[in-house]
Each structure stands twice: as C-alpha cells, then as structure tokens.
XYZ file of N, CA and C in Angstrom:
507
model
N 0.302 -2.279 -6.538
C -0.125 -3.264 -7.503
C 1.018 -3.574 -8.463
N 0.999 -4.766 -8.998
C 2.040 -5.190 -9.927
C 1.789 -4.555 -11.287
N 2.609 -3.608 -11.649
C 2.466 -2.925 -12.932
C 3.478 -3.498 -13.915
N 3.032 -4.069 -15.027
C 3.975 -4.611 -15.987
C 4.824 -3.514 -16.593
N 6.004 -3.881 -17.055
C 6.901 -2.892 -17.635
C 6.354 -2.335 -18.940
N 5.557 -3.077 -19.655
C 5.035 -2.607 -20.922
C 3.590 -3.076 -21.056
N 2.683 -2.168 -20.862
C 1.272 -2.502 -21.010
C 0.716 -3.282 -19.844
N -0.419 -3.879 -20.079
C -1.135 -4.664 -19.080
C -1.027 -6.143 -19.475
N -1.048 -7.006 -18.481
C -0.962 -8.443 -18.746
C -2.312 -9.084 -18.454
N -2.852 -9.762 -19.447
C -4.094 -10.509 -19.317
C -3.754 -11.984 -19.483
N -4.065 -12.760 -18.453
C -3.853 -14.201 -18.500
C -5.215 -14.856 -18.644
N -5.400 -15.562 -19.736
C -6.618 -16.331 -19.948
C -6.343 -17.747 -19.468
N -7.208 -18.262 -18.618
C -7.052 -19.612 -18.076
C -8.345 -20.368 -18.299
N -8.258 -21.411 -19.103
C -9.431 -22.260 -19.293
C -9.524 -23.214 -18.105
N -10.738 -23.410 -17.610
C -10.922 -24.313 -16.475
C -10.318 -25.675 -16.780
N -9.963 -26.401 -15.730
C -9.393 -27.738 -15.862
C -10.468 -28.736 -16.305
N -10.027 -29.931 -16.650
C -10.924 -30.979 -17.142
C -12.019 -31.271 -16.121
N -13.261 -31.273 -16.610
C -14.400 -31.509 -15.722
C -14.891 -32.943 -15.822
N -15.689 -33.321 -14.838
C -16.229 -34.675 -14.728
C -17.672 -34.667 -15.211
N -17.917 -35.408 -16.287
C -19.256 -35.471 -16.882
C -20.081 -36.631 -16.331
N -19.533 -37.441 -15.441
C -20.178 -38.696 -15.054
C -21.339 -38.546 -14.077
N -21.437 -37.418 -13.360
C -22.429 -37.308 -12.296
C -23.789 -36.791 -12.712
N -23.930 -36.296 -13.926
C -25.215 -35.794 -14.381
C -25.621 -34.454 -13.787
N -24.682 -33.710 -13.188
C -24.996 -32.392 -12.636
C -25.311 -31.408 -13.760
N -26.061 -30.358 -13.439
C -26.228 -29.279 -14.423
C -24.857 -28.713 -14.786
N -24.722 -28.195 -15.978
C -23.439 -27.706 -16.476
C -22.736 -26.791 -15.483
N -23.430 -25.852 -14.908
C -22.810 -24.871 -14.015
C -22.247 -25.508 -12.745
N -22.744 -26.676 -12.374
C -22.291 -27.329 -11.148
C -21.380 -28.534 -11.396
N -20.961 -28.738 -12.626
C -20.103 -29.877 -12.931
C -18.745 -29.716 -12.240
N -18.287 -30.757 -11.499
C -17.011 -30.664 -10.774
C -15.824 -30.986 -11.675
N -14.637 -30.866 -11.110
C -13.428 -31.250 -11.827
C -13.264 -32.763 -11.819
N -12.705 -33.266 -12.898
C -12.307 -34.670 -12.976
C -10.959 -34.819 -12.263
N -10.577 -36.050 -12.001
C -9.280 -36.301 -11.359
C -8.146 -35.662 -12.159
N -8.180 -35.808 -13.487
C -7.147 -35.196 -14.338
C -7.115 -33.676 -14.144
N -8.280 -33.067 -14.045
C -8.336 -31.628 -13.822
C -7.741 -31.221 -12.482
N -7.978 -32.026 -11.458
C -7.416 -31.731 -10.132
C -5.892 -31.870 -10.130
N -5.354 -32.674 -11.049
C -3.899 -32.791 -11.182
C -3.323 -31.632 -11.990
N -4.023 -31.246 -13.073
C -3.477 -30.244 -13.996
C -3.558 -28.814 -13.463
N -4.596 -28.481 -12.742
C -4.770 -27.098 -12.284
C -3.594 -26.608 -11.435
N -3.090 -27.390 -10.476
C -1.930 -26.910 -9.715
C -0.700 -26.670 -10.585
N -0.552 -27.448 -11.671
C 0.561 -27.211 -12.589
C 0.467 -25.810 -13.193
N -0.745 -25.399 -13.534
C -0.948 -24.044 -14.064
C -0.576 -23.008 -13.010
N -0.929 -23.275 -11.765
C -0.578 -22.358 -10.684
C 0.920 -22.239 -10.489
N 1.622 -23.366 -10.540
C 3.082 -23.331 -10.388
C 3.724 -22.568 -11.542
N 3.171 -22.759 -12.761
C 3.717 -22.037 -13.905
C 3.494 -20.531 -13.750
N 2.306 -20.150 -13.335
C 2.032 -18.726 -13.118
C 2.961 -18.147 -12.059
N 3.149 -18.872 -10.963
C 4.009 -18.392 -9.880
C 5.440 -18.163 -10.366
N 5.915 -19.016 -11.256
C 7.291 -18.914 -11.742
C 7.467 -17.935 -12.891
N 6.403 -17.656 -13.642
C 6.570 -16.921 -14.893
C 5.824 -15.606 -15.012
N 4.824 -15.387 -14.194
C 4.028 -14.173 -14.372
C 4.255 -13.172 -13.244
N 4.517 -13.633 -12.071
C 4.742 -12.712 -10.967
C 3.443 -12.306 -10.306
N 3.427 -11.116 -9.733
C 2.273 -10.655 -8.977
C 1.034 -10.494 -9.833
N -0.046 -11.086 -9.391
C -1.341 -10.970 -10.066
C -2.213 -10.080 -9.203
N -2.855 -9.103 -9.831
C -3.676 -8.147 -9.094
C -5.101 -8.627 -8.860
N -5.655 -9.379 -9.807
C -7.054 -9.770 -9.721
C -7.281 -11.039 -10.542
N -8.146 -11.907 -10.026
C -8.637 -13.047 -10.804
C -10.136 -12.856 -10.981
N -10.581 -12.851 -12.225
C -12.005 -12.785 -12.548
C -12.400 -14.201 -12.947
N -13.334 -14.786 -12.185
C -13.617 -16.212 -12.300
C -15.091 -16.448 -12.608
N -15.336 -17.365 -13.541
C -16.699 -17.809 -13.834
C -17.304 -18.441 -12.587
N -18.620 -18.318 -12.408
C -19.262 -18.939 -11.254
C -19.411 -20.458 -11.363
N -19.087 -21.041 -12.510
C -19.202 -22.493 -12.671
C -18.284 -23.191 -11.671
N -18.760 -24.274 -11.106
C -17.988 -25.024 -10.110
C -16.617 -25.401 -10.632
N -16.529 -25.871 -11.874
C -15.248 -26.302 -12.423
C -14.267 -25.132 -12.563
N -14.762 -23.943 -12.856
C -13.891 -22.777 -12.962
C -13.429 -22.309 -11.585
N -14.345 -22.249 -10.628
C -13.972 -21.835 -9.272
C -12.991 -22.827 -8.651
N -13.232 -24.141 -8.857
C -12.321 -25.153 -8.324
C -10.946 -25.063 -8.987
N -10.935 -24.809 -10.279
C -9.664 -24.626 -10.984
C -8.898 -23.482 -10.355
N -9.561 -22.351 -10.170
C -8.858 -21.202 -9.606
C -8.378 -21.491 -8.183
N -9.161 -22.161 -7.383
C -8.738 -22.482 -6.015
C -7.445 -23.292 -6.024
N -7.345 -24.262 -6.925
C -6.139 -25.085 -7.019
C -4.957 -24.294 -7.575
N -5.214 -23.410 -8.521
C -4.164 -22.548 -9.069
C -3.667 -21.592 -7.991
N -4.588 -20.920 -7.327
C -4.232 -19.911 -6.323
C -3.444 -20.506 -5.164
N -3.692 -21.769 -4.838
C -2.972 -22.424 -3.748
C -1.477 -22.531 -4.039
N -1.088 -22.402 -5.301
C 0.319 -22.488 -5.695
C 1.001 -21.115 -5.746
N 0.240 -20.053 -5.557
C 0.789 -18.699 -5.643
C 1.247 -18.229 -4.274
N 2.356 -17.526 -4.239
C 2.867 -16.994 -2.974
C 1.897 -15.981 -2.376
N 1.333 -15.143 -3.221
C 0.391 -14.118 -2.759
C -0.829 -14.133 -3.680
N -1.807 -14.990 -3.394
C -2.995 -15.041 -4.255
C -3.684 -13.675 -4.312
N -4.186 -13.330 -5.491
C -4.825 -12.018 -5.662
C -6.268 -12.019 -5.156
N -6.838 -10.840 -5.186
C -8.273 -10.697 -4.944
C -9.001 -11.480 -6.033
N -10.161 -12.054 -5.677
C -10.962 -12.832 -6.627
C -12.316 -12.174 -6.796
N -12.746 -12.079 -8.046
C -14.084 -11.592 -8.357
C -14.805 -12.673 -9.172
N -15.815 -13.298 -8.561
C -16.642 -14.246 -9.306
C -17.646 -13.405 -10.082
N -17.639 -13.556 -11.391
C -18.435 -12.691 -12.265
C -19.392 -13.536 -13.099
N -20.673 -13.384 -12.844
C -21.714 -14.145 -13.554
C -21.625 -13.973 -15.065
N -21.147 -12.817 -15.531
C -21.086 -12.540 -16.967
C -20.103 -13.447 -17.702
N -19.169 -14.043 -16.966
C -18.109 -14.839 -17.588
C -18.586 -16.247 -17.945
N -19.604 -16.749 -17.257
C -20.096 -18.103 -17.519
C -20.758 -18.158 -18.895
N -20.286 -19.069 -19.743
C -20.822 -19.284 -21.095
C -20.766 -18.025 -21.968
N -19.833 -17.134 -21.668
C -19.724 -15.880 -22.413
C -19.019 -16.081 -23.751
N -19.452 -15.287 -24.744
C -18.730 -15.277 -26.010
C -17.632 -14.216 -25.930
N -16.862 -14.076 -27.023
C -15.720 -13.164 -26.972
C -16.124 -11.713 -26.742
N -17.241 -11.286 -27.264
C -17.664 -9.899 -27.052
C -18.041 -9.648 -25.595
N -18.712 -10.605 -24.973
C -19.063 -10.464 -23.553
C -17.801 -10.480 -22.688
N -16.840 -11.349 -23.017
C -15.584 -11.377 -22.262
C -14.792 -10.087 -22.476
N -14.821 -9.558 -23.693
C -14.124 -8.304 -23.971
C -14.729 -7.166 -23.157
N -16.029 -7.166 -22.970
C -16.658 -6.132 -22.130
C -16.201 -6.248 -20.674
N -16.020 -7.471 -20.189
C -15.487 -7.674 -18.837
C -14.086 -7.080 -18.755
N -13.243 -7.371 -19.746
C -11.878 -6.840 -19.774
C -11.905 -5.315 -19.823
N -12.733 -4.762 -20.681
C -12.794 -3.293 -20.814
C -13.277 -2.614 -19.535
N -13.981 -3.343 -18.696
C -14.486 -2.780 -17.450
C -13.541 -2.907 -16.271
N -12.348 -3.476 -16.492
C -11.391 -3.622 -15.396
C -10.883 -2.268 -14.926
N -10.581 -2.173 -13.647
C -10.051 -0.935 -13.074
C -8.717 -0.586 -13.728
N -8.534 0.680 -14.019
C -7.345 1.152 -14.725
C -6.052 0.872 -13.974
N -6.101 0.767 -12.649
C -4.872 0.581 -11.877
C -4.423 -0.877 -11.797
N -5.176 -1.799 -12.389
C -4.788 -3.207 -12.385
C -3.745 -3.459 -13.472
N -2.663 -4.137 -13.111
C -1.620 -4.430 -14.084
C -1.688 -5.834 -14.643
N -1.995 -6.817 -13.790
C -2.019 -8.222 -14.198
C -3.333 -8.835 -13.737
N -4.096 -9.361 -14.697
C -5.409 -9.948 -14.398
C -5.480 -11.334 -15.024
N -6.032 -12.287 -14.259
C -6.310 -13.624 -14.766
C -7.813 -13.734 -14.973
N -8.212 -14.221 -16.129
C -9.617 -14.450 -16.455
C -9.815 -15.958 -16.584
N -10.589 -16.548 -15.653
C -10.818 -17.993 -15.630
C -12.197 -18.248 -16.205
N -12.236 -18.875 -17.384
C -13.508 -18.997 -18.081
C -13.529 -20.259 -18.939
N -14.319 -20.204 -20.015
C -14.683 -21.378 -20.802
C -14.460 -21.139 -22.295
N -14.383 -22.246 -23.025
C -14.385 -22.180 -24.480
C -15.809 -22.333 -24.987
N -16.111 -21.816 -26.159
C -15.189 -21.219 -27.123
C -14.856 -19.752 -26.852
N -15.459 -19.160 -25.850
C -15.256 -17.737 -25.586
C -13.806 -17.340 -25.404
N -13.037 -18.121 -24.631
C -11.639 -17.759 -24.391
C -10.809 -17.801 -25.661
N -10.956 -18.870 -26.457
C -10.207 -18.946 -27.713
C -10.593 -17.792 -28.637
N -11.858 -17.490 -28.694
C -12.325 -16.410 -29.567
C -11.829 -15.053 -29.075
N -11.780 -14.845 -27.756
C -11.250 -13.591 -27.215
C -9.772 -13.455 -27.549
N -9.011 -14.519 -27.337
C -7.583 -14.467 -27.659
C -7.384 -14.154 -29.143
N -8.145 -14.813 -29.999
C -8.030 -14.573 -31.438
C -8.348 -13.122 -31.782
N -9.365 -12.587 -31.151
C -9.737 -11.189 -31.407
C -8.621 -10.237 -30.981
N -8.040 -10.496 -29.823
C -7.035 -9.574 -29.283
C -5.683 -9.669 -29.983
N -5.299 -10.875 -30.430
C -3.977 -11.020 -31.053
C -4.025 -11.178 -32.563
N -5.203 -11.433 -33.132
C -5.315 -11.549 -34.574
C -4.942 -12.909 -35.120
N -4.875 -13.912 -34.259
C -4.614 -15.281 -34.701
C -5.266 -16.241 -33.727
N -5.595 -17.435 -34.226
C -6.245 -18.420 -33.379
C -5.246 -18.980 -32.384
N -5.665 -19.054 -31.117
C -4.838 -19.594 -30.048
C -5.621 -20.735 -29.403
N -5.209 -21.988 -29.636
C -5.953 -23.110 -29.053
C -5.807 -23.145 -27.541
N -6.911 -23.470 -26.866
C -6.896 -23.543 -25.402
C -7.618 -24.796 -24.934
N -6.842 -25.856 -24.697
C -7.392 -27.068 -24.124
C -7.683 -26.802 -22.644
N -8.316 -27.755 -21.976
C -8.557 -27.583 -20.546
C -7.225 -27.379 -19.829
N -7.228 -26.503 -18.827
C -6.057 -26.113 -18.027
C -5.035 -25.285 -18.790
N -5.346 -24.863 -20.002
C -4.396 -24.075 -20.792
C -4.393 -22.622 -20.344
N -3.226 -22.023 -20.487
C -3.017 -20.608 -20.206
C -2.656 -19.891 -21.500
N -3.128 -18.672 -21.628
C -2.684 -17.787 -22.699
C -2.334 -16.461 -22.040
N -1.099 -16.033 -22.217
C -0.619 -14.804 -21.590
C -0.485 -13.742 -22.677
N -1.193 -12.643 -22.491
C -1.227 -11.551 -23.466
C -0.745 -10.256 -22.824
N -0.058 -9.451 -23.604
C 0.276 -8.096 -23.184
C -0.567 -7.143 -24.010
N -1.332 -6.306 -23.329
C -2.122 -5.274 -23.997
C -1.326 -3.977 -23.940
N -1.207 -3.321 -25.068
C -0.382 -2.123 -25.125
C -1.070 -0.905 -24.544
N -2.388 -0.879 -24.571
C -3.109 0.277 -24.054
C -3.830 -0.034 -22.764
N -4.853 0.733 -22.510
C -5.646 0.564 -21.298
C -6.618 -0.600 -21.452
N -7.127 -1.078 -20.317
C -8.168 -2.109 -20.368
C -9.368 -1.589 -21.156
N -9.744 -0.349 -20.897
C -10.941 0.227 -21.515
C -10.855 0.275 -23.035
N -9.644 0.351 -23.565
C -9.453 0.459 -25.006
C -9.139 -0.868 -25.685
N -9.163 -1.961 -24.941
C -8.805 -3.267 -25.513
C -9.713 -3.602 -26.690
N -9.106 -4.119 -27.747
C -9.881 -4.464 -28.927
C -9.057 -5.277 -29.902
N -9.571 -5.470 -31.112
C -8.903 -6.295 -32.113
C -7.460 -5.864 -32.370
N -6.558 -6.831 -32.266
C -5.160 -6.588 -32.565
C -4.396 -5.806 -31.518
N -4.978 -5.569 -30.348
C -4.327 -4.750 -29.320
C -3.415 -5.529 -28.387
N -3.249 -6.824 -28.600
C -2.457 -7.623 -27.672
C -1.345 -8.374 -28.393
N -0.303 -8.660 -27.636
C 0.799 -9.484 -28.099
C 0.744 -10.794 -27.323
N 0.843 -11.907 -28.046
C 0.849 -13.225 -27.423
C 2.232 -13.486 -26.844
N 2.292 -13.669 -25.517
C 3.570 -13.936 -24.849
C 3.793 -15.419 -24.592
N 2.730 -16.158 -24.319
C 2.851 -17.587 -24.039
C 1.484 -18.227 -24.178
N 1.477 -19.518 -24.527
C 0.200 -20.209 -24.586
C 0.415 -21.719 -24.495
N -0.561 -22.400 -23.946
C -0.546 -23.848 -23.844
C -0.739 -24.311 -22.416
N -0.714 -25.631 -22.244
C -0.735 -26.209 -20.907
C 0.674 -26.200 -20.356
N 0.819 -26.014 -19.066
C 2.179 -26.058 -18.497
C 2.845 -27.400 -18.786
N 4.121 -27.396 -19.182
C 4.915 -26.199 -19.385
C 4.471 -25.462 -20.637
N 4.233 -24.190 -20.499
C 3.672 -23.363 -21.567
C 4.749 -23.030 -22.578
N 4.356 -23.028 -23.846
C 5.287 -22.716 -24.919
C 5.196 -21.273 -25.373
N 5.654 -21.008 -26.544
C 5.705 -19.723 -27.221
C 6.929 -18.965 -26.726
N 6.851 -17.650 -26.612
C 7.998 -16.848 -26.171
C 8.228 -17.000 -24.687
N 9.421 -16.710 -24.268
C 9.675 -16.646 -22.829
C 8.900 -15.479 -22.256
N 8.301 -15.690 -21.119
C 7.479 -14.641 -20.506
C 8.334 -13.763 -19.654
C-alpha cells in the first residue's frame, strides 16, 4: 500500500456539477455536462500530484459515483472502491466517523461526498474554513492514525478545483 512519508493522506473530493433539469430524486441526480468535463480534470490532477491511492470511499448518490468513475479513469492504478451509504448527505461528524473507521494500513484515501459535510469536515480537521465548489479537491495530511482523527489533526496541503492551489503537494 502507498504509505505517505509523514502521516496519512485524506483527499476530500466534492462531486462534480450535477444536472437539476430532469426532476430525479436527489440521490439519483446525474452529472451535468460541465461536471462530466471537470471530473476528469480532478483525476488528472490526482494522478500527477498525489500518487498511489489505497481506497476511495464514495457516496451512493449517482453524481458522486459518476464523478469517481470519471476521476478513476484518469488514474494509472485506480484503487479499491467502497460505496458507503453513510456518506450520502452526511454532516462532518458522520464523515469523521467514516474516516476514524478506516483500516490502519491505508495510507491514502479519497472521500467522495457532498457539501456542506465536506467543507465542515475539512474545517474541523484543519481549523479553518476550506471552500469546496463542485469538483474541488482538498488534500490533507493527518499526523496520527485514522482512528484518532479529530479537530486540528490535519495539515492542509492543497485545495481547490484543478489546477489546485495552496502548497505544492
């Protein structure tokens, strides 16, 4: 497994732009054309900047699963995927419980989910608000174990839509 040199890497990925025009229930809303364009950009950025990913934890919502499919298609070695019902419409505490339940041997995990939960989780972990528009990535380094993740336990390495800003990853 890809073990980061310092701590664990958590990549938060907000689903790409969805299409509201069809009247589908929220969980089945598809991606909009813009979302289908932006998601592969996130995948290319991950492939160039994050390296080996051990696991993707993905919301069961159609827009989140489709986002991950487009992202993963850009990776040289797509990771194992776990569709997790708990991630759909989750708040930061529910998402934090998902993170705390990750296997200890995982080094790099992508969490594909929704706002406001993702922004709130990032804020909790790094101690500052991190905006996450559709298709945005936030890359965090956790200094301890997944099980011990909590307020202030992460360092913000990068955030934004590709090309992602902040520090070099």
